[in-house]
């Protein structure tokens, strides 16, 4: 009587690749966030007063704007850094500045959160949670992806300058870079819409005058 032999083959597990570059940018953002929060002190200082005055003026102007004007103003603010990041990605020497962007953005967000809490306590935290953070989370996540794309392009340009690739590759890389950034514009536009909607819905609940 013949015995059947069962042969078990081991399958290779395809583990997802860990993107160390994204982790690096997230770490830089968190460091900037902590630094920005620590910069704001509870007592009144010249920096606190300047930031408070800027915030009150910004809210006052935004409150008087129409929905379309509010959306356009928010979009301009949101797109400033991504446009800057895009341009830096086209420069061989843009790498160091691109790396600094997440830290700078973290400092700005940390200072904004810190000034809201130090000057307006729970009202400031409520405003931050309902109006700023929903759109800011989308902006920050997309911006970190932009930085990753820009640093890749900047390194590719350095590689091309050193003679490591042909001209056709350069053209293809540039097209793909522009297309990827074009796709990343969608989350930025959505965040501008989200911020505008949240402000018009909940902005009247807060008074910072």
Tab-separated table of C-alpha atoms in Angstrom:
chain	number	residue	atom	x	y	z
A	1	UNK	CA	0.000	0.000	0.000
A	2	UNK	CA	1.416	3.334	-1.088
A	3	UNK	CA	1.595	6.132	1.433
A	4	UNK	CA	0.915	9.664	0.331
A	5	UNK	CA	3.521	12.169	1.259
A	6	UNK	CA	2.332	15.663	2.021
A	7	UNK	CA	4.875	18.348	1.321
A	8	UNK	CA	4.293	21.701	2.963
A	9	UNK	CA	5.861	24.670	1.260
A	10	UNK	CA	6.736	27.709	3.252
A	11	UNK	CA	5.422	30.894	1.857
A	12	UNK	CA	7.440	34.018	2.140
A	13	UNK	CA	5.772	36.735	4.129
A	14	UNK	CA	5.770	40.063	2.357
A	15	UNK	CA	6.051	42.566	5.153
A	16	UNK	CA	5.152	46.184	4.366
A	17	UNK	CA	8.147	48.380	3.795
A	18	UNK	CA	8.827	50.839	6.566
A	19	UNK	CA	9.399	54.326	5.210
A	20	UNK	CA	12.113	55.770	7.437
A	21	UNK	CA	11.919	59.095	5.640
A	22	UNK	CA	8.300	59.655	6.710
A	23	UNK	CA	9.201	58.654	10.272
A	24	UNK	CA	12.068	61.137	10.170
A	25	UNK	CA	9.807	63.989	9.032
A	26	UNK	CA	7.156	63.118	11.637
A	27	UNK	CA	9.850	63.160	14.341
A	28	UNK	CA	11.013	66.598	13.193
A	29	UNK	CA	7.436	67.878	13.302
A	30	UNK	CA	6.901	66.560	16.844
A	31	UNK	CA	10.166	68.166	17.995
A	32	UNK	CA	9.044	71.480	16.507
A	33	UNK	CA	5.617	71.099	18.111
A	34	UNK	CA	7.148	70.618	21.560
A	35	UNK	CA	9.528	73.531	21.010
A	36	UNK	CA	6.663	75.780	19.922
A	37	UNK	CA	4.566	74.937	22.984
A	38	UNK	CA	7.527	75.515	25.325
A	39	UNK	CA	8.185	78.898	23.703
A	40	UNK	CA	4.835	80.226	24.929
A	41	UNK	CA	4.805	81.132	28.598
A	42	UNK	CA	1.742	81.496	30.809
A	43	UNK	CA	2.545	85.048	31.851
A	44	UNK	CA	2.167	88.033	29.548
A	45	UNK	CA	5.277	88.636	27.451
A	46	UNK	CA	5.960	90.710	24.365
A	47	UNK	CA	5.794	87.612	22.163
A	48	UNK	CA	2.511	86.499	23.720
A	49	UNK	CA	0.974	89.937	23.224
A	50	UNK	CA	2.064	90.099	19.563
A	51	UNK	CA	0.675	86.641	18.824
A	52	UNK	CA	-2.538	87.397	20.707
A	53	UNK	CA	-3.047	90.642	18.780
A	54	UNK	CA	-2.403	88.865	15.471
A	55	UNK	CA	-4.857	86.099	16.348
A	56	UNK	CA	-7.627	88.500	17.398
A	57	UNK	CA	-7.197	90.567	14.207
A	58	UNK	CA	-7.219	87.430	12.082
A	59	UNK	CA	-10.425	86.145	13.688
A	60	UNK	CA	-12.062	89.568	13.359
A	61	UNK	CA	-11.300	89.808	9.617
A	62	UNK	CA	-12.337	86.212	9.025
A	63	UNK	CA	-15.643	86.703	10.834
A	64	UNK	CA	-16.585	89.553	8.514
A	65	UNK	CA	-15.690	87.602	5.368
A	66	UNK	CA	-18.151	85.709	3.204
A	67	UNK	CA	-17.857	81.928	2.848
A	68	UNK	CA	-16.047	82.309	-0.487
A	69	UNK	CA	-13.671	84.957	0.874
A	70	UNK	CA	-13.002	82.822	3.944
A	71	UNK	CA	-12.227	79.823	1.736
A	72	UNK	CA	-9.878	81.816	-0.516
A	73	UNK	CA	-8.017	83.358	2.443
A	74	UNK	CA	-7.609	79.966	4.083
A	75	UNK	CA	-6.469	78.369	0.815
A	76	UNK	CA	-3.772	81.003	0.332
A	77	UNK	CA	-2.408	80.391	3.839
A	78	UNK	CA	-2.494	76.620	3.394
A	79	UNK	CA	-0.774	76.587	-0.015
A	80	UNK	CA	2.132	78.908	0.857
A	81	UNK	CA	4.375	76.216	2.357
A	82	UNK	CA	3.543	73.435	-0.179
A	83	UNK	CA	4.376	75.793	-3.077
A	84	UNK	CA	7.637	76.681	-1.339
A	85	UNK	CA	8.362	72.978	-0.810
A	86	UNK	CA	7.609	72.228	-4.481
A	87	UNK	CA	10.080	74.882	-5.663
A	88	UNK	CA	12.770	73.632	-3.276
A	89	UNK	CA	12.344	70.133	-4.669
A	90	UNK	CA	13.481	71.473	-8.049
A	91	UNK	CA	16.741	72.732	-6.526
A	92	UNK	CA	19.810	70.612	-5.916
A	93	UNK	CA	20.566	72.652	-2.792
A	94	UNK	CA	16.976	72.583	-1.501
A	95	UNK	CA	17.449	69.495	0.683
A	96	UNK	CA	18.509	71.181	3.958
A	97	UNK	CA	15.653	73.702	3.781
A	98	UNK	CA	13.123	70.957	2.967
A	99	UNK	CA	14.263	69.033	6.036
A	100	UNK	CA	13.693	72.155	8.169
A	101	UNK	CA	10.083	72.631	6.974
A	102	UNK	CA	8.427	70.027	9.297
A	103	UNK	CA	10.207	71.541	12.303
A	104	UNK	CA	9.130	75.085	11.382
A	105	UNK	CA	5.528	73.962	10.834
A	106	UNK	CA	5.618	72.125	14.177
A	107	UNK	CA	6.827	75.285	15.916
A	108	UNK	CA	4.016	77.343	14.338
A	109	UNK	CA	1.328	74.825	15.351
A	110	UNK	CA	2.812	74.499	18.843
A	111	UNK	CA	2.912	78.265	19.343
A	112	UNK	CA	-0.668	78.644	18.064
A	113	UNK	CA	-1.919	75.956	20.449
A	114	UNK	CA	0.151	77.362	23.306
A	115	UNK	CA	-1.098	80.933	22.887
A	116	UNK	CA	-4.724	79.784	22.710
A	117	UNK	CA	-4.397	77.829	25.949
A	118	UNK	CA	-2.276	80.364	27.850
A	119	UNK	CA	-4.490	83.332	26.941
A	120	UNK	CA	-7.968	81.786	26.708
A	121	UNK	CA	-7.732	78.506	28.666
A	122	UNK	CA	-10.627	76.122	27.903
A	123	UNK	CA	-12.163	78.485	25.347
A	124	UNK	CA	-8.883	78.458	23.435
A	125	UNK	CA	-8.653	74.666	23.563
A	126	UNK	CA	-12.266	74.415	22.370
A	127	UNK	CA	-11.551	76.669	19.407
A	128	UNK	CA	-8.442	74.678	18.579
A	129	UNK	CA	-10.281	71.334	18.776
A	130	UNK	CA	-13.346	72.393	16.769
A	131	UNK	CA	-11.886	74.704	14.142
A	132	UNK	CA	-8.099	74.429	13.836
A	133	UNK	CA	-7.187	70.788	14.436
A	134	UNK	CA	-9.576	68.986	12.004
A	135	UNK	CA	-8.133	70.766	8.969
A	136	UNK	CA	-4.625	71.092	10.460
A	137	UNK	CA	-4.325	67.298	10.807
A	138	UNK	CA	-5.052	66.874	7.090
A	139	UNK	CA	-2.697	69.702	6.133
A	140	UNK	CA	0.176	68.407	8.264
A	141	UNK	CA	-0.132	64.827	7.017
A	142	UNK	CA	-0.165	65.960	3.376
A	143	UNK	CA	2.636	68.453	3.925
A	144	UNK	CA	4.919	65.752	5.336
A	145	UNK	CA	4.246	63.734	2.176
A	146	UNK	CA	5.121	66.824	0.118
A	147	UNK	CA	8.437	67.128	1.943
A	148	UNK	CA	9.193	63.485	1.204
A	149	UNK	CA	8.452	63.991	-2.503
A	150	UNK	CA	10.548	67.169	-2.610
A	151	UNK	CA	13.579	65.606	-0.955
A	152	UNK	CA	13.382	62.693	-3.404
A	153	UNK	CA	13.321	65.081	-6.356
A	154	UNK	CA	16.142	67.189	-4.960
A	155	UNK	CA	18.312	64.087	-4.526
A	156	UNK	CA	17.429	62.963	-8.056
A	157	UNK	CA	18.590	66.320	-9.434
A	158	UNK	CA	21.893	65.952	-7.579
A	159	UNK	CA	22.209	62.473	-9.065
A	160	UNK	CA	21.541	63.847	-12.547
A	161	UNK	CA	24.087	66.650	-12.118
A	162	UNK	CA	26.690	64.052	-11.210
A	163	UNK	CA	25.917	62.239	-14.465
A	164	UNK	CA	24.056	59.303	-12.972
A	165	UNK	CA	21.101	59.290	-15.366
A	166	UNK	CA	19.993	60.195	-18.890
A	167	UNK	CA	17.970	63.199	-20.005
A	168	UNK	CA	14.862	61.116	-20.695
A	169	UNK	CA	14.871	59.946	-17.090
A	170	UNK	CA	15.105	63.564	-15.989
A	171	UNK	CA	12.015	64.452	-18.037
A	172	UNK	CA	10.021	61.504	-16.699
A	173	UNK	CA	10.992	62.271	-13.124
A	174	UNK	CA	9.908	65.881	-13.493
A	175	UNK	CA	6.530	64.876	-14.956
A	176	UNK	CA	5.893	62.366	-12.172
A	177	UNK	CA	6.952	64.915	-9.565
A	178	UNK	CA	4.488	67.501	-10.905
A	179	UNK	CA	1.696	64.919	-11.129
A	180	UNK	CA	2.244	63.738	-7.561
A	181	UNK	CA	2.106	67.306	-6.300
A	182	UNK	CA	-1.028	67.919	-8.346
A	183	UNK	CA	-2.674	64.957	-6.602
A	184	UNK	CA	-1.530	66.284	-3.221
A	185	UNK	CA	-3.336	69.552	-3.946
A	186	UNK	CA	-6.653	67.744	-3.410
A	187	UNK	CA	-6.198	67.182	0.374
A	188	UNK	CA	-5.077	70.802	0.758
A	189	UNK	CA	-8.238	72.041	-0.944
A	190	UNK	CA	-10.354	69.710	1.199
A	191	UNK	CA	-8.673	71.043	4.344
A	192	UNK	CA	-9.484	74.623	3.263
A	193	UNK	CA	-13.123	73.623	2.778
A	194	UNK	CA	-13.164	71.845	6.144
A	195	UNK	CA	-11.650	74.821	7.964
A	196	UNK	CA	-14.131	77.211	6.344
A	197	UNK	CA	-17.112	75.014	7.252
A	198	UNK	CA	-15.925	74.524	10.839
A	199	UNK	CA	-15.298	78.241	11.285
A	200	UNK	CA	-18.719	79.243	9.944
A	201	UNK	CA	-20.443	76.580	12.084
A	202	UNK	CA	-18.593	77.011	15.376
A	203	UNK	CA	-16.771	80.365	15.148
A	204	UNK	CA	-19.721	82.229	16.669
A	205	UNK	CA	-19.436	80.160	19.856
A	206	UNK	CA	-16.179	81.868	20.804
A	207	UNK	CA	-15.336	85.448	21.739
A	208	UNK	CA	-11.707	86.482	22.022
A	209	UNK	CA	-12.130	90.250	22.254
